[in-house]
């Protein structure tokens, strides 16, 4: 931007601080070249005023940041650090953090595409899959009596199906996909089962239905106490071609540790949505409750 | 500070009324860059505290469970060791949790940690945009770019730092190498790398957060499990930057620290050569 004309102009006006100090500005060699510093002469009072303003702003922001930290940190943490005693309940804190979760779920839903397939692997890439039942593993005695109940279907009836019927009615599909747990581990496993979409086609839900509530009544708590597990699943995910109602793991029928005889495999969801030992599917218009969402986790869990 | 655009034409502007002697200052940091700089402290603290709690749920680094303690996590081992050897900690209620109790929100708090991590991650990304905007508007990004003379000049700086303790002992003068740039080459490589590390933290974070919808991004980092390793070590890069950064700022003096708060510095003489 500097022209010769302006150079002469500034040189001819010696009222700037001192012409001996200043060096004629050099034109930068390229767009990327570092520019010379911008020196200026400021009256001391003005500089003091700027400094006071900026330090006050800095100090009040620091206080605000500490307050925000105290407000946002979990109670357990603050109690351990000795900042608070007893139970303090800040409903607004829950509101803000839950709001963040909702925004995050909305982003996940916007990213989801029914046509986007998840990566598949070869059988040589299979990794061990641990039994991650949160409570005790159920006693396998439920398996011979097991039936799948469907509610909220278009016929208005409640349907009860046994595993033999499901295996002969639907075509089995195989896939080697990754299961990702909210805890941070993942495993590549070889699943076989029928597509959720095929079940939806055979027993269509009511026209208003947008959600499935999937339940396992045989789930147990940590001390072996009955603790039904339930997840919400949006029907868009249920229609995904890689969302299976799995009956086999690694070429063998599911064992009790992995949810015999029927479990959900939705690779586009975190592992906690991949409910084991499904006993009931209910189609609903509104979003149903979710076991882990009630415990402070995301509701959508799209990955 | 509207006169900044004029400064390309006039190397010295004046804000001195009348004939009163003014203070000669140079602009160092653009306003938005300063804001984003300081905002990084609470945001990164929240990310690290919640991130280590998330790490606890499934440690990246594990060994075979120890026969004595049952621990498979090196962080838990460190806690056990500290509680066994540090006086006053022998009665600590849960030695394997000692490290997590001191560098995270605490163990067994995955849901709370994830929510805080998402909040801080959103703020971190927004803050990154503030930094990019500030660097572009103030033109400060040019001072961060690597240049051809960096290797040679970095060597000069290394030699300088190595000689500082010796010159203090022998009370001989040991001159700081002079550069015609805002930062010396070691500063520049650090200040260039840290935003890159921040960007990679965000990208590995997305790779872990959406490994199916963004599976191409996860693949860039070598898959889900490797992306966790990247994400973990990027945290350490940021932590390991902060330690010498704070020490050197304090060693360099009040003017340097103040310039990140107020934006200007009275050390105008460094650029006389311009």
Tab-separated table of N, CA, C and O in Angstrom, chain B residues 139-209:
chain	number	residue	atom	x	y	z
B	139	UNK	N	-3.826	-9.591	11.869
B	139	UNK	CA	-2.666	-9.945	11.040
B	139	UNK	C	-1.589	-10.698	11.797
B	139	UNK	O	-0.501	-10.931	11.270
B	140	UNK	N	-1.889	-11.135	13.023
B	140	UNK	CA	-0.876	-11.779	13.851
B	140	UNK	C	-0.455	-13.148	13.345
B	140	UNK	O	0.602	-13.648	13.722
B	141	UNK	N	-1.269	-13.760	12.486
B	141	UNK	CA	-0.932	-15.100	11.982
B	141	UNK	C	0.392	-15.107	11.249
B	141	UNK	O	1.084	-16.119	11.238
B	142	UNK	N	0.761	-13.961	10.655
B	142	UNK	CA	2.015	-13.934	9.874
B	142	UNK	C	3.226	-14.159	10.773
B	142	UNK	O	4.224	-14.726	10.340
B	143	UNK	N	3.127	-13.719	12.015
B	143	UNK	CA	4.262	-13.866	12.939
B	143	UNK	C	4.461	-15.304	13.382
B	143	UNK	O	5.471	-15.631	13.990
B	144	UNK	N	3.436	-16.176	13.127
B	144	UNK	CA	3.525	-17.556	13.580
B	144	UNK	C	4.068	-18.495	12.509
B	144	UNK	O	4.439	-19.629	12.806
B	145	UNK	N	4.108	-18.019	11.257
B	145	UNK	CA	4.470	-18.927	10.169
B	145	UNK	C	5.937	-19.333	10.253
B	145	UNK	O	6.806	-18.496	10.510
B	146	UNK	N	6.227	-20.607	10.030
B	146	UNK	CA	7.631	-21.045	9.988
B	146	UNK	C	8.346	-20.391	8.798
B	146	UNK	O	7.698	-20.026	7.812
B	147	UNK	N	9.635	-20.218	8.927
B	147	UNK	CA	10.384	-19.632	7.800
B	147	UNK	C	11.727	-20.328	7.633
B	147	UNK	O	12.121	-21.144	8.461
B	148	UNK	N	12.398	-19.986	6.527
B	148	UNK	CA	13.564	-20.767	6.121
B	148	UNK	C	14.721	-20.682	7.112
B	148	UNK	O	15.484	-21.613	7.276
B	149	UNK	N	14.829	-19.544	7.798
B	149	UNK	CA	15.970	-19.343	8.692
B	149	UNK	C	15.737	-19.990	10.057
B	149	UNK	O	16.590	-19.889	10.942
B	150	UNK	N	14.575	-20.646	10.236
B	150	UNK	CA	14.195	-21.112	11.572
B	150	UNK	C	15.191	-22.086	12.178
B	150	UNK	O	15.494	-21.992	13.365
B	151	UNK	N	15.697	-23.016	11.369
B	151	UNK	CA	16.546	-24.066	11.919
B	151	UNK	C	17.825	-23.449	12.496
B	151	UNK	O	18.224	-23.737	13.629
B	152	UNK	N	18.449	-22.563	11.700
B	152	UNK	CA	19.692	-21.932	12.135
B	152	UNK	C	19.451	-21.073	13.381
B	152	UNK	O	20.203	-21.126	14.355
B	153	UNK	N	18.361	-20.304	13.356
B	153	UNK	CA	18.080	-19.397	14.463
B	153	UNK	C	17.661	-20.150	15.716
B	153	UNK	O	17.956	-19.723	16.835
B	154	UNK	N	16.967	-21.276	15.511
B	154	UNK	CA	16.590	-22.095	16.665
B	154	UNK	C	17.842	-22.609	17.365
B	154	UNK	O	17.906	-22.658	18.603
B	155	UNK	N	18.855	-22.946	16.574
B	155	UNK	CA	20.118	-23.395	17.155
B	155	UNK	C	20.744	-22.297	18.007
B	155	UNK	O	21.223	-22.536	19.108
B	156	UNK	N	20.695	-21.056	17.485
B	156	UNK	CA	21.231	-19.921	18.255
B	156	UNK	C	20.501	-19.781	19.591
B	156	UNK	O	21.108	-19.500	20.630
B	157	UNK	N	19.194	-19.973	19.560
B	157	UNK	CA	18.404	-19.842	20.784
B	157	UNK	C	18.747	-20.942	21.781
B	157	UNK	O	18.865	-20.701	22.982
B	158	UNK	N	18.911	-22.180	21.245
B	158	UNK	CA	19.288	-23.298	22.101
B	158	UNK	C	20.611	-22.989	22.813
B	158	UNK	O	20.747	-23.175	24.020
B	159	UNK	N	21.563	-22.493	22.006
B	159	UNK	CA	22.873	-22.188	22.560
B	159	UNK	C	22.746	-21.115	23.634
B	159	UNK	O	23.381	-21.174	24.682
B	160	UNK	N	21.861	-20.144	23.373
B	160	UNK	CA	21.655	-19.080	24.350
B	160	UNK	C	21.127	-19.642	25.665
B	160	UNK	O	21.654	-19.367	26.740
B	161	UNK	N	20.062	-20.474	25.569
B	161	UNK	CA	19.455	-21.034	26.787
B	161	UNK	C	20.451	-21.906	27.549
B	161	UNK	O	20.486	-21.892	28.774
B	162	UNK	N	21.270	-22.667	26.790
B	162	UNK	CA	22.265	-23.519	27.448
B	162	UNK	C	23.277	-22.671	28.202
B	162	UNK	O	23.748	-23.042	29.281
B	163	UNK	N	23.607	-21.506	27.640
B	163	UNK	CA	24.639	-20.676	28.246
B	163	UNK	C	24.154	-19.825	29.398
B	163	UNK	O	24.976	-19.330	30.182
B	164	UNK	N	22.821	-19.648	29.526
B	164	UNK	CA	22.313	-18.744	30.556
B	164	UNK	C	22.787	-19.133	31.967
B	164	UNK	O	23.344	-18.294	32.675
B	165	UNK	N	22.606	-20.401	32.382
B	165	UNK	CA	23.033	-20.732	33.757
B	165	UNK	C	24.533	-20.492	33.965
B	165	UNK	O	24.948	-19.954	35.005
B	166	UNK	N	25.355	-20.853	32.954
B	166	UNK	CA	26.807	-20.676	33.065
B	166	UNK	C	27.166	-19.206	33.189
B	166	UNK	O	28.014	-18.817	34.006
B	167	UNK	N	26.508	-18.363	32.384
B	167	UNK	CA	26.844	-16.934	32.419
B	167	UNK	C	26.430	-16.320	33.750
B	167	UNK	O	27.079	-15.406	34.253
B	168	UNK	N	25.343	-16.845	34.351
B	168	UNK	CA	24.928	-16.340	35.664
B	168	UNK	C	25.990	-16.716	36.712
B	168	UNK	O	26.345	-15.907	37.568
B	169	UNK	N	26.490	-17.966	36.612
B	169	UNK	CA	27.481	-18.430	37.574
B	169	UNK	C	28.769	-17.638	37.465
B	169	UNK	O	29.369	-17.239	38.462
B	170	UNK	N	29.212	-17.417	36.211
B	170	UNK	CA	30.492	-16.739	36.002
B	170	UNK	C	30.328	-15.223	35.946
B	170	UNK	O	31.302	-14.507	35.767
B	171	UNK	N	29.103	-14.750	36.062
B	171	UNK	CA	28.792	-13.310	36.034
B	171	UNK	C	29.350	-12.649	34.786
B	171	UNK	O	29.901	-11.546	34.849
B	172	UNK	N	29.223	-13.353	33.703
B	172	UNK	CA	29.632	-12.743	32.435
B	172	UNK	C	28.389	-12.469	31.623
B	172	UNK	O	27.372	-13.150	31.763
B	173	UNK	N	28.495	-11.458	30.783
B	173	UNK	CA	27.306	-11.135	29.986
B	173	UNK	C	27.135	-12.171	28.885
B	173	UNK	O	28.118	-12.676	28.327
B	174	UNK	N	25.907	-12.487	28.638
B	174	UNK	CA	25.570	-13.522	27.647
B	174	UNK	C	24.363	-12.991	26.905
B	174	UNK	O	23.252	-12.966	27.445
B	175	UNK	N	24.585	-12.521	25.698
B	175	UNK	CA	23.551	-11.741	25.024
B	175	UNK	C	22.514	-12.624	24.346
B	175	UNK	O	22.844	-13.641	23.744
B	176	UNK	N	21.272	-12.199	24.502
B	176	UNK	CA	20.154	-12.845	23.810
B	176	UNK	C	20.324	-12.604	22.309
B	176	UNK	O	20.577	-11.464	21.900
B	177	UNK	N	20.214	-13.641	21.482
B	177	UNK	CA	20.326	-13.400	20.038
B	177	UNK	C	19.247	-12.412	19.585
B	177	UNK	O	18.152	-12.397	20.142
B	178	UNK	N	19.575	-11.600	18.620
B	178	UNK	CA	18.605	-10.596	18.151
B	178	UNK	C	17.933	-11.069	16.873
B	178	UNK	O	18.581	-11.596	15.970
B	179	UNK	N	16.618	-10.879	16.837
B	179	UNK	CA	15.864	-11.249	15.633
B	179	UNK	C	14.960	-10.088	15.255
B	179	UNK	O	14.442	-9.395	16.120
B	180	UNK	N	14.758	-9.913	13.969
B	180	UNK	CA	13.885	-8.847	13.491
B	180	UNK	C	12.435	-9.283	13.423
B	180	UNK	O	11.707	-8.896	12.521
B	181	UNK	N	12.051	-10.151	14.341
B	181	UNK	CA	10.713	-10.714	14.253
B	181	UNK	C	10.040	-10.610	15.605
B	181	UNK	O	10.686	-10.381	16.629
B	182	UNK	N	8.726	-10.764	15.614
B	182	UNK	CA	7.958	-10.653	16.858
B	182	UNK	C	8.389	-11.741	17.831
B	182	UNK	O	8.521	-11.504	19.027
B	183	UNK	N	8.571	-12.965	17.313
B	183	UNK	CA	8.946	-14.095	18.167
B	183	UNK	C	10.287	-14.646	17.738
B	183	UNK	O	10.645	-14.593	16.564
B	184	UNK	N	11.000	-15.223	18.704
B	184	UNK	CA	12.206	-15.934	18.309
B	184	UNK	C	11.791	-17.297	17.760
B	184	UNK	O	10.653	-17.728	17.950
B	185	UNK	N	12.697	-17.970	17.037
B	185	UNK	CA	12.263	-19.182	16.320
B	185	UNK	C	11.718	-20.271	17.237
B	185	UNK	O	10.833	-21.018	16.821
B	186	UNK	N	12.206	-20.363	18.459
B	186	UNK	CA	11.661	-21.401	19.349
B	186	UNK	C	10.246	-21.052	19.797
B	186	UNK	O	9.374	-21.912	19.861
B	187	UNK	N	10.035	-19.767	20.100
B	187	UNK	CA	8.683	-19.329	20.431
B	187	UNK	C	7.757	-19.598	19.259
B	187	UNK	O	6.648	-20.075	19.422
B	188	UNK	N	8.262	-19.264	18.066
B	188	UNK	CA	7.408	-19.348	16.877
B	188	UNK	C	6.966	-20.780	16.637
B	188	UNK	O	5.805	-21.032	16.371
B	189	UNK	N	7.900	-21.716	16.782
B	189	UNK	CA	7.513	-23.103	16.513
B	189	UNK	C	6.509	-23.568	17.577
B	189	UNK	O	5.552	-24.282	17.273
B	190	UNK	N	6.660	-23.058	18.804
B	190	UNK	CA	5.701	-23.430	19.862
B	190	UNK	C	4.343	-22.806	19.593
B	190	UNK	O	3.316	-23.477	19.657
B	191	UNK	N	4.331	-21.505	19.280
B	191	UNK	CA	3.056	-20.813	19.085
B	191	UNK	C	2.373	-21.244	17.796
B	191	UNK	O	1.170	-21.042	17.635
B	192	UNK	N	3.142	-21.796	16.862
B	192	UNK	CA	2.528	-22.344	15.649
B	192	UNK	C	1.969	-23.727	15.936
B	192	UNK	O	0.899	-24.097	15.457
B	193	UNK	N	2.709	-24.512	16.740
B	193	UNK	CA	2.308	-25.905	16.980
B	193	UNK	C	1.075	-26.003	17.867
B	193	UNK	O	0.271	-26.920	17.689
B	194	UNK	N	0.940	-25.077	18.811
B	194	UNK	CA	-0.156	-25.222	19.769
B	194	UNK	C	-1.531	-25.082	19.108
B	194	UNK	O	-2.400	-25.920	19.348
B	195	UNK	N	-1.748	-24.082	18.246
B	195	UNK	CA	-3.043	-24.083	17.551
B	195	UNK	C	-3.235	-25.329	16.684
B	195	UNK	O	-4.356	-25.825	16.569
B	196	UNK	N	-2.151	-25.843	16.105
B	196	UNK	CA	-2.265	-27.073	15.312
B	196	UNK	C	-2.678	-28.236	16.219
B	196	UNK	O	-3.564	-29.027	15.885
B	197	UNK	N	-2.048	-28.309	17.409
B	197	UNK	CA	-2.408	-29.366	18.354
B	197	UNK	C	-3.863	-29.208	18.799
B	197	UNK	O	-4.580	-30.203	18.952
B	198	UNK	N	-4.292	-27.951	18.978
B	198	UNK	CA	-5.692	-27.711	19.341
B	198	UNK	C	-6.630	-28.198	18.247
B	198	UNK	O	-7.631	-28.862	18.519
B	199	UNK	N	-6.259	-27.894	16.996
B	199	UNK	CA	-7.083	-28.336	15.866
B	199	UNK	C	-7.128	-29.862	15.793
B	199	UNK	O	-8.196	-30.461	15.609
B	200	UNK	N	-5.958	-30.498	15.986
B	200	UNK	CA	-5.924	-31.970	15.945
B	200	UNK	C	-6.725	-32.557	17.109
B	200	UNK	O	-7.353	-33.610	16.962
B	201	UNK	N	-6.711	-31.892	18.262
B	201	UNK	CA	-7.525	-32.369	19.388
B	201	UNK	C	-9.001	-32.360	19.006
B	201	UNK	O	-9.738	-33.296	19.324
B	202	UNK	N	-9.413	-31.279	18.337
B	202	UNK	CA	-10.814	-31.191	17.924
B	202	UNK	C	-11.123	-32.288	16.896
B	202	UNK	O	-12.138	-32.981	17.005
B	203	UNK	N	-10.216	-32.479	15.934
B	203	UNK	CA	-10.477	-33.478	14.887
B	203	UNK	C	-10.485	-34.894	15.459
B	203	UNK	O	-11.368	-35.697	15.125
B	204	UNK	N	-9.526	-35.215	16.342
B	204	UNK	CA	-9.549	-36.556	16.946
B	204	UNK	C	-10.784	-36.689	17.836
B	204	UNK	O	-11.359	-37.776	17.937
B	205	UNK	N	-11.186	-35.590	18.464
B	205	UNK	CA	-12.405	-35.630	19.280
B	205	UNK	C	-13.618	-36.000	18.439
B	205	UNK	O	-14.399	-36.872	18.812
B	206	UNK	N	-13.749	-35.372	17.274
B	206	UNK	CA	-14.866	-35.727	16.379
B	206	UNK	C	-14.719	-37.155	15.876
B	206	UNK	O	-15.713	-37.872	15.728
B	207	UNK	N	-13.483	-37.578	15.609
B	207	UNK	CA	-13.265	-38.948	15.128
B	207	UNK	C	-13.743	-39.957	16.171
B	207	UNK	O	-14.240	-41.035	15.825
B	208	UNK	N	-13.595	-39.613	17.464
B	208	UNK	CA	-14.037	-40.511	18.530
B	208	UNK	C	-15.524	-40.367	18.809
B	208	UNK	O	-16.180	-41.322	19.205
B	209	UNK	N	-16.021	-39.154	18.585
B	209	UNK	CA	-17.410	-38.870	18.934
B	209	UNK	C	-18.366	-39.448	17.894
B	209	UNK	O	-19.446	-39.923	18.240
